[in-house]
Amino acid sequence: MDMRRIVAVLAEEAELQIEDRVWTVAPDDRALALTTEAGLREAVGPPESQEALPQIERLEHLRESLAVLAISLARTHGRMAWFLSGALNALEPVLRWRAMAADGGGTFGTVLPSVEEYTEAEEAVRRLQNVLAKISRVG
């Protein structure tokens, strides 16, 4: 399953839990969702902006997204933590990416992603931005 699909499933589950009142979004959850969404939006911009960047900068932006999610995860618990953990898990392949040639040395297991993989990861981050924006408005 690709990153976009995993994030879509997470988003659907979050929306369903909120709709079914399984997840009662607390004020702290809403505030964290808003902060996380803003951080993700700052890290990964619109497609036109991202696609114009060199791959090394696109990778930097995706790694910044992971950092935003990890910091947010460290600040919460319960369903919000579970959601953020799932988001980090979905984007986990980015951790193994590199944007530079190996030049004959070892790569510590990293791989050069394709342009399509960058686009897939960026679209997954944008989907997370959207669902976090929705969570921030619940209540």
XYZ file of N, CA, C and O in Angstrom:
556
model
N 0.847 -1.171 0.000
C 0.000 0.000 0.000
C 0.899 1.241 0.000
O 1.853 1.309 0.754
N 0.568 2.186 -0.848
C 1.411 3.386 -0.910
C 1.059 4.376 0.202
O 0.052 4.239 0.887
N 1.926 5.345 0.385
C 1.767 6.317 1.467
C 0.438 7.052 1.386
O -0.213 7.285 2.414
N 0.046 7.419 0.168
C -1.224 8.145 0.016
C -2.390 7.313 0.518
O -3.284 7.828 1.192
N -2.376 6.034 0.171
C -3.490 5.156 0.564
C -3.506 4.948 2.072
O -4.565 4.959 2.696
N -2.335 4.754 2.667
C -2.270 4.559 4.116
C -2.815 5.792 4.835
O -3.604 5.690 5.779
N -2.422 6.970 4.371
C -2.891 8.212 4.988
C -4.395 8.382 4.757
O -5.122 8.824 5.650
N -4.879 8.000 3.585
C -6.311 8.087 3.320
C -7.097 7.194 4.276
O -8.140 7.594 4.800
N -6.595 5.993 4.527
C -7.250 5.085 5.472
C -7.229 5.679 6.877
O -8.240 5.637 7.593
N -6.096 6.251 7.279
C -6.012 6.917 8.588
C -7.025 8.053 8.684
O -7.709 8.210 9.705
N -7.090 8.862 7.649
C -8.009 10.001 7.640
C -9.456 9.532 7.742
O -10.250 10.093 8.513
N -9.790 8.497 6.972
C -11.155 7.958 7.019
C -11.488 7.436 8.413
O -12.584 7.667 8.927
N -10.538 6.734 9.026
C -10.770 6.205 10.368
C -10.951 7.331 11.382
O -11.849 7.287 12.226
N -10.114 8.353 11.299
C -10.231 9.488 12.221
C -11.581 10.172 12.056
O -12.272 10.457 13.042
N -11.953 10.420 10.814
C -13.225 11.097 10.559
C -14.401 10.262 11.049
O -15.349 10.797 11.635
N -14.338 8.956 10.856
C -15.408 8.070 11.307
C -15.476 8.026 12.833
O -16.563 8.090 13.413
N -14.326 7.927 13.488
C -14.317 7.907 14.956
C -14.864 9.206 15.532
O -15.573 9.188 16.543
N -14.559 10.312 14.898
C -15.071 11.600 15.368
C -16.577 11.677 15.126
O -17.351 12.065 16.007
N -16.987 11.275 13.939
C -18.416 11.297 13.595
C -19.226 10.383 14.516
O -20.322 10.746 14.967
N -18.681 9.203 14.813
C -19.376 8.230 15.671
C -19.190 8.527 17.162
O -19.668 7.775 18.008
N -18.470 9.591 17.459
C -18.196 10.023 18.838
C -17.411 8.992 19.646
O -17.501 8.942 20.873
N -16.630 8.197 18.931
C -15.690 7.293 19.583
C -14.497 8.121 20.049
O -13.954 7.899 21.124
N -14.120 9.068 19.228
C -13.033 9.992 19.553
C -13.653 11.344 19.872
O -14.184 12.027 18.993
N -13.633 11.701 21.127
C -14.067 13.020 21.546
C -12.830 13.913 21.498
O -11.924 13.768 22.317
N -12.812 14.792 20.530
C -11.631 15.645 20.322
C -11.616 16.726 21.402
O -12.481 17.597 21.450
N -10.622 16.635 22.245
C -10.464 17.585 23.349
C -9.853 18.889 22.838
O -9.236 18.905 21.763
N -9.996 19.957 23.590
C -9.384 21.232 23.187
C -7.872 21.109 22.939
O -7.351 21.716 22.003
N -7.181 20.312 23.758
C -5.740 20.112 23.531
C -5.473 19.429 22.202
O -4.498 19.746 21.529
N -6.333 18.465 21.834
C -6.197 17.793 20.541
C -6.394 18.784 19.399
O -5.651 18.771 18.412
N -7.399 19.627 19.542
C -7.676 20.624 18.484
C -6.501 21.573 18.328
O -6.081 21.883 17.209
N -5.952 22.025 19.435
C -4.809 22.949 19.377
C -3.592 22.272 18.766
O -2.900 22.869 17.925
N -3.338 21.031 19.161
C -2.199 20.310 18.604
C -2.402 20.026 17.121
O -1.456 20.133 16.324
N -3.620 19.697 16.728
C -3.917 19.465 15.311
C -3.644 20.725 14.493
O -3.047 20.656 13.414
N -4.048 21.864 15.025
C -3.827 23.130 14.328
C -2.334 23.435 14.190
O -1.865 23.805 13.108
N -1.593 23.250 15.267
C -0.148 23.502 15.246
C 0.559 22.536 14.294
O 1.441 22.936 13.524
N 0.170 21.274 14.344
C 0.794 20.263 13.489
C 0.481 20.537 12.026
O 1.365 20.457 11.162
N -0.760 20.869 11.762
C -1.160 21.186 10.378
C -0.355 22.357 9.846
O 0.142 22.332 8.727
N -0.182 23.385 10.647
C 0.595 24.557 10.219
C 2.047 24.178 9.964
O 2.650 24.631 8.973
N 2.604 23.341 10.824
C 3.982 22.897 10.628
C 4.154 22.077 9.360
O 5.136 22.242 8.626
N 3.185 21.209 9.087
C 3.247 20.413 7.859
C 3.090 21.300 6.629
O 3.773 21.118 5.621
N 2.201 22.280 6.722
C 1.972 23.187 5.590
C 3.221 24.034 5.319
O 3.551 24.329 4.176
N 3.925 24.399 6.374
C 5.166 25.156 6.209
C 6.259 24.282 5.582
O 7.050 24.758 4.768
N 6.268 23.016 5.941
C 7.300 22.110 5.430
C 7.058 21.720 3.980
O 7.986 21.724 3.165
N 5.820 21.365 3.661
C 5.493 20.900 2.304
C 4.407 21.799 1.744
O 3.273 21.773 2.208
N 4.790 22.565 0.744
C 3.865 23.504 0.125
C 3.067 22.898 -1.008
O 3.029 21.670 -1.182
N 2.456 23.744 -1.806
C 1.651 23.286 -2.933
C 2.498 22.527 -3.961
O 3.717 22.719 -4.028
N 1.846 21.683 -4.758
C 2.585 20.875 -5.731
C 3.513 21.686 -6.631
O 4.661 21.289 -6.857
N 3.041 22.831 -7.115
C 3.854 23.627 -8.033
C 5.164 24.071 -7.374
O 6.219 24.071 -8.004
N 5.076 24.433 -6.111
C 6.263 24.880 -5.380
C 7.226 23.732 -5.140
O 8.436 23.850 -5.345
N 6.687 22.621 -4.679
C 7.532 21.471 -4.352
C 8.212 20.900 -5.592
O 9.393 20.582 -5.571
N 7.445 20.740 -6.656
C 7.975 20.112 -7.865
C 9.051 20.956 -8.526
O 9.876 20.436 -9.280
N 9.087 22.244 -8.250
C 10.100 23.127 -8.832
C 11.431 23.040 -8.084
O 12.451 23.519 -8.578
N 11.417 22.420 -6.907
C 12.621 22.349 -6.080
C 13.542 21.212 -6.523
O 13.073 20.196 -7.039
N 14.844 21.362 -6.268
C 15.750 20.225 -6.474
C 15.359 19.091 -5.519
O 14.801 19.332 -4.440
N 15.659 17.860 -5.905
C 15.265 16.713 -5.087
C 15.815 16.785 -3.668
O 15.135 16.388 -2.718
N 17.007 17.293 -3.493
C 17.568 17.360 -2.140
C 16.724 18.260 -1.232
O 16.524 17.960 -0.054
N 16.172 19.335 -1.784
C 15.301 20.213 -0.990
C 13.940 19.573 -0.749
O 13.358 19.742 0.324
N 13.458 18.829 -1.736
C 12.196 18.132 -1.528
C 12.334 17.120 -0.389
O 11.451 16.996 0.455
N 13.475 16.440 -0.358
C 13.722 15.477 0.710
C 13.833 16.181 2.057
O 13.281 15.714 3.066
N 14.503 17.318 2.085
C 14.602 18.093 3.332
C 13.215 18.454 3.846
O 12.929 18.338 5.041
N 12.341 18.885 2.953
C 10.992 19.284 3.345
C 10.211 18.091 3.895
O 9.474 18.227 4.888
N 10.367 16.928 3.259
C 9.678 15.734 3.742
C 10.204 15.311 5.113
O 9.444 14.909 5.987
N 11.510 15.433 5.294
C 12.074 15.108 6.611
C 11.579 16.090 7.671
O 11.345 15.706 8.816
N 11.423 17.355 7.297
C 10.851 18.338 8.230
C 9.437 17.922 8.627
O 9.038 18.089 9.789
N 8.687 17.378 7.682
C 7.335 16.891 7.990
C 7.378 15.794 9.036
O 6.564 15.776 9.968
N 8.314 14.882 8.880
C 8.466 13.807 9.862
C 8.811 14.378 11.237
O 8.300 13.907 12.257
N 9.657 15.386 11.260
C 10.035 16.014 12.528
C 8.826 16.679 13.182
O 8.620 16.557 14.399
N 8.015 17.367 12.399
C 6.801 18.009 12.926
C 5.890 16.956 13.544
O 5.379 17.132 14.662
N 5.693 15.848 12.840
C 4.833 14.787 13.347
C 5.403 14.160 14.618
O 4.671 13.897 15.573
N 6.715 13.934 14.631
C 7.344 13.313 15.803
C 7.247 14.212 17.032
O 6.943 13.741 18.140
N 7.472 15.494 16.847
C 7.369 16.432 17.975
C 5.932 16.492 18.481
O 5.690 16.477 19.692
N 4.980 16.510 17.574
C 3.576 16.531 17.983
C 3.207 15.248 18.715
O 2.494 15.283 19.724
N 3.684 14.124 18.221
C 3.411 12.850 18.870
C 3.940 12.845 20.305
O 3.287 12.338 21.218
N 5.101 13.431 20.499
C 5.704 13.467 21.842
C 4.891 14.308 22.817
O 5.062 14.171 24.027
N 3.996 15.138 22.310
C 3.240 16.066 23.160
C 1.805 15.628 23.436
O 1.010 16.426 23.954
N 1.457 14.391 23.078
C 0.061 13.983 23.254
C -0.035 12.513 23.612
O 0.974 11.814 23.719
N -1.268 12.067 23.790
C -1.542 10.672 24.106
C -2.923 10.336 23.558
O -3.596 11.184 22.982
N -3.331 9.103 23.746
C -4.658 8.687 23.309
C -4.805 8.652 21.803
O -3.842 8.425 21.074
N -6.010 8.897 21.344
C -6.319 8.751 19.917
C -5.504 9.696 19.039
O -5.118 9.327 17.946
N -5.232 10.900 19.517
C -4.404 11.815 18.728
C -3.009 11.217 18.546
O -2.448 11.255 17.453
N -2.453 10.644 19.596
C -1.134 10.005 19.501
C -1.196 8.818 18.546
O -0.278 8.617 17.748
N -2.261 8.062 18.622
C -2.382 6.905 17.742
C -2.457 7.343 16.284
O -1.856 6.726 15.406
N -3.222 8.419 16.046
C -3.329 8.947 14.687
C -1.967 9.432 14.178
O -1.550 9.099 13.071
N -1.275 10.212 14.994
C 0.034 10.735 14.589
C 1.050 9.612 14.399
O 1.879 9.664 13.483
N 0.974 8.596 15.222
C 1.853 7.444 15.081
C 1.606 6.745 13.748
O 2.544 6.364 13.045
N 0.352 6.602 13.391
C 0.012 6.013 12.096
C 0.526 6.856 10.942
O 0.996 6.328 9.927
N 0.455 8.176 11.092
C 0.948 9.081 10.049
C 2.456 8.932 9.888
O 2.978 8.875 8.754
N 3.155 8.869 11.004
C 4.615 8.674 10.938
C 4.946 7.335 10.296
O 5.868 7.240 9.480
N 4.206 6.317 10.648
C 4.435 4.991 10.070
C 4.205 5.018 8.560
O 4.965 4.408 7.804
N 3.181 5.731 8.124
C 2.886 5.817 6.693
C 4.033 6.466 5.915
O 4.350 6.068 4.795
N 4.648 7.463 6.524
C 5.732 8.203 5.860
C 7.116 7.615 6.134
O 8.120 8.172 5.690
N 7.179 6.497 6.823
C 8.436 5.868 7.210
C 9.405 5.643 6.048
O 10.620 5.798 6.221
N 8.948 5.301 4.850
C 9.906 5.100 3.762
C 10.826 6.300 3.510
O 11.973 6.140 3.093
N 10.348 7.509 3.804
C 11.154 8.714 3.608
C 12.449 8.639 4.427
O 13.480 9.174 4.009
N 12.406 7.952 5.550
C 13.591 7.841 6.405
C 14.744 7.109 5.720
O 15.896 7.295 6.099
N 14.430 6.305 4.731
C 15.472 5.546 4.026
C 15.907 6.200 2.716
O 16.702 5.626 1.973
N 15.380 7.361 2.432
C 15.697 8.022 1.173
C 16.954 8.866 1.295
O 17.272 9.411 2.338
N 17.627 8.998 0.167
C 18.760 9.916 0.056
C 18.628 10.623 -1.281
O 18.000 10.118 -2.202
N 19.234 11.789 -1.381
C 19.141 12.571 -2.611
C 20.498 12.707 -3.295
O 20.600 13.363 -4.320
N 21.505 12.078 -2.724
C 22.860 12.207 -3.266
C 23.385 10.842 -3.697
O 23.048 9.817 -3.098
N 24.227 10.851 -4.716
C 24.859 9.617 -5.187
C 25.812 9.099 -4.113
O 26.365 9.865 -3.320
N 26.026 7.796 -4.112
C 26.871 7.176 -3.094
C 28.358 7.378 -3.356
O 29.165 7.278 -2.441
N 28.750 7.638 -4.571
C 30.152 7.841 -4.934
C 31.055 6.721 -4.427
O 32.116 6.957 -3.857
N 30.606 5.488 -4.618
C 31.437 4.332 -4.298
C 31.418 3.887 -2.858
O 31.922 2.827 -2.521
N 30.865 4.650 -1.960
C 30.812 4.266 -0.548
C 29.502 3.600 -0.202
O 28.588 3.515 -1.012
N 29.386 3.130 1.014
C 28.142 2.537 1.486
C 27.078 3.595 1.695
O 27.370 4.781 1.827
N 25.846 3.163 1.717
C 24.722 4.103 1.845
C 23.886 3.864 3.097
O 22.820 4.462 3.246
N 24.331 2.976 3.972
C 23.603 2.667 5.204
C 22.173 2.218 4.925
O 21.262 2.458 5.711
N 21.971 1.586 3.775
C 20.652 1.071 3.420
C 19.712 2.087 2.816
O 18.530 1.797 2.620
N 20.204 3.277 2.518
C 19.336 4.292 1.919
C 19.197 4.052 0.422
O 20.017 3.370 -0.195
N 18.157 4.615 -0.158
C 17.876 4.448 -1.580
C 17.556 5.801 -2.203
O 17.132 6.731 -1.515
N 17.762 5.887 -3.499
C 17.371 7.081 -4.257
C 15.912 6.916 -4.687
O 15.604 6.027 -5.473
N 15.016 7.742 -4.183
C 13.610 7.618 -4.585
C 13.391 8.204 -5.976
O 14.152 9.049 -6.441
N 12.323 7.764 -6.601
C 11.939 8.312 -7.902
C 11.193 9.625 -7.701
O 10.741 9.943 -6.598
N 11.037 10.365 -8.765
C 10.256 11.608 -8.721
C 8.823 11.287 -8.292
O 8.213 12.039 -7.520
N 8.299 10.170 -8.760
C 6.946 9.771 -8.399
C 6.830 9.509 -6.896
O 5.804 9.809 -6.281
N 7.876 8.946 -6.289
C 7.843 8.692 -4.857
C 7.847 9.995 -4.059
O 7.168 10.112 -3.035
N 8.614 10.993 -4.519
C 8.568 12.306 -3.869
C 7.144 12.854 -3.929
O 6.608 13.335 -2.929
N 6.545 12.788 -5.101
C 5.192 13.309 -5.290
C 4.204 12.570 -4.395
O 3.344 13.197 -3.747
N 4.325 11.248 -4.327
C 3.440 10.447 -3.476
C 3.551 10.872 -2.011
O 2.544 11.076 -1.329
N 4.760 11.021 -1.525
C 4.968 11.417 -0.128
C 4.417 12.818 0.131
O 3.777 13.066 1.162
N 4.651 13.732 -0.793
C 4.156 15.105 -0.627
C 2.630 15.138 -0.629
O 2.015 15.871 0.159
N 2.008 14.331 -1.483
C 0.546 14.266 -1.503
C 0.016 13.676 -0.197
O -1.019 14.121 0.313
N 0.725 12.704 0.364
C 0.323 12.130 1.651
C 0.397 13.188 2.752
O -0.500 13.276 3.603
N 1.445 14.001 2.730
C 1.577 15.067 3.724
C 0.439 16.072 3.558
O -0.148 16.525 4.551
N 0.091 16.405 2.338
C -1.012 17.353 2.117
C -2.339 16.790 2.618
O -3.176 17.520 3.152
N -2.536 15.492 2.465
C -3.756 14.852 2.983
C -3.772 14.936 4.511
O -4.814 15.197 5.113
N -2.607 14.725 5.124
C -2.512 14.883 6.575
C -2.825 16.318 6.990
O -3.506 16.545 7.997
N -2.329 17.279 6.220
C -2.630 18.685 6.500
C -4.141 18.890 6.547
O -4.671 19.514 7.482
N -4.824 18.340 5.560
C -6.271 18.536 5.459
C -7.029 17.890 6.612
O -7.939 18.495 7.176
N -6.668 16.660 6.968
C -7.395 15.991 8.053
C -7.089 16.655 9.396
O -7.985 16.787 10.244
N -5.870 17.104 9.599
C -5.547 17.818 10.841
C -6.302 19.145 10.921
O -6.748 19.545 11.999
N -6.477 19.811 9.798
C -7.266 21.047 9.777
C -8.712 20.747 10.190
O -9.307 21.503 10.965
N -9.259 19.638 9.694
C -10.616 19.244 10.082
C -10.702 18.938 11.569
O -11.644 19.354 12.244
N -9.707 18.202 12.083
C -9.691 17.863 13.510
C -9.624 19.136 14.351
O -10.286 19.230 15.380
N -8.860 20.114 13.882
C -8.728 21.352 14.657
C -10.034 22.137 14.746
O -10.186 22.973 15.629
N -10.968 21.856 13.842
C -12.245 22.577 13.823
C -13.390 21.808 14.485
O -14.507 22.311 14.530
N -13.128 20.583 14.959
C -14.179 19.786 15.595
C -14.563 20.432 16.923
O -13.713 20.892 17.668
N -15.831 20.414 17.180
C -16.253 20.915 18.494
C -17.273 21.897 18.370
O -18.096 22.487 18.597
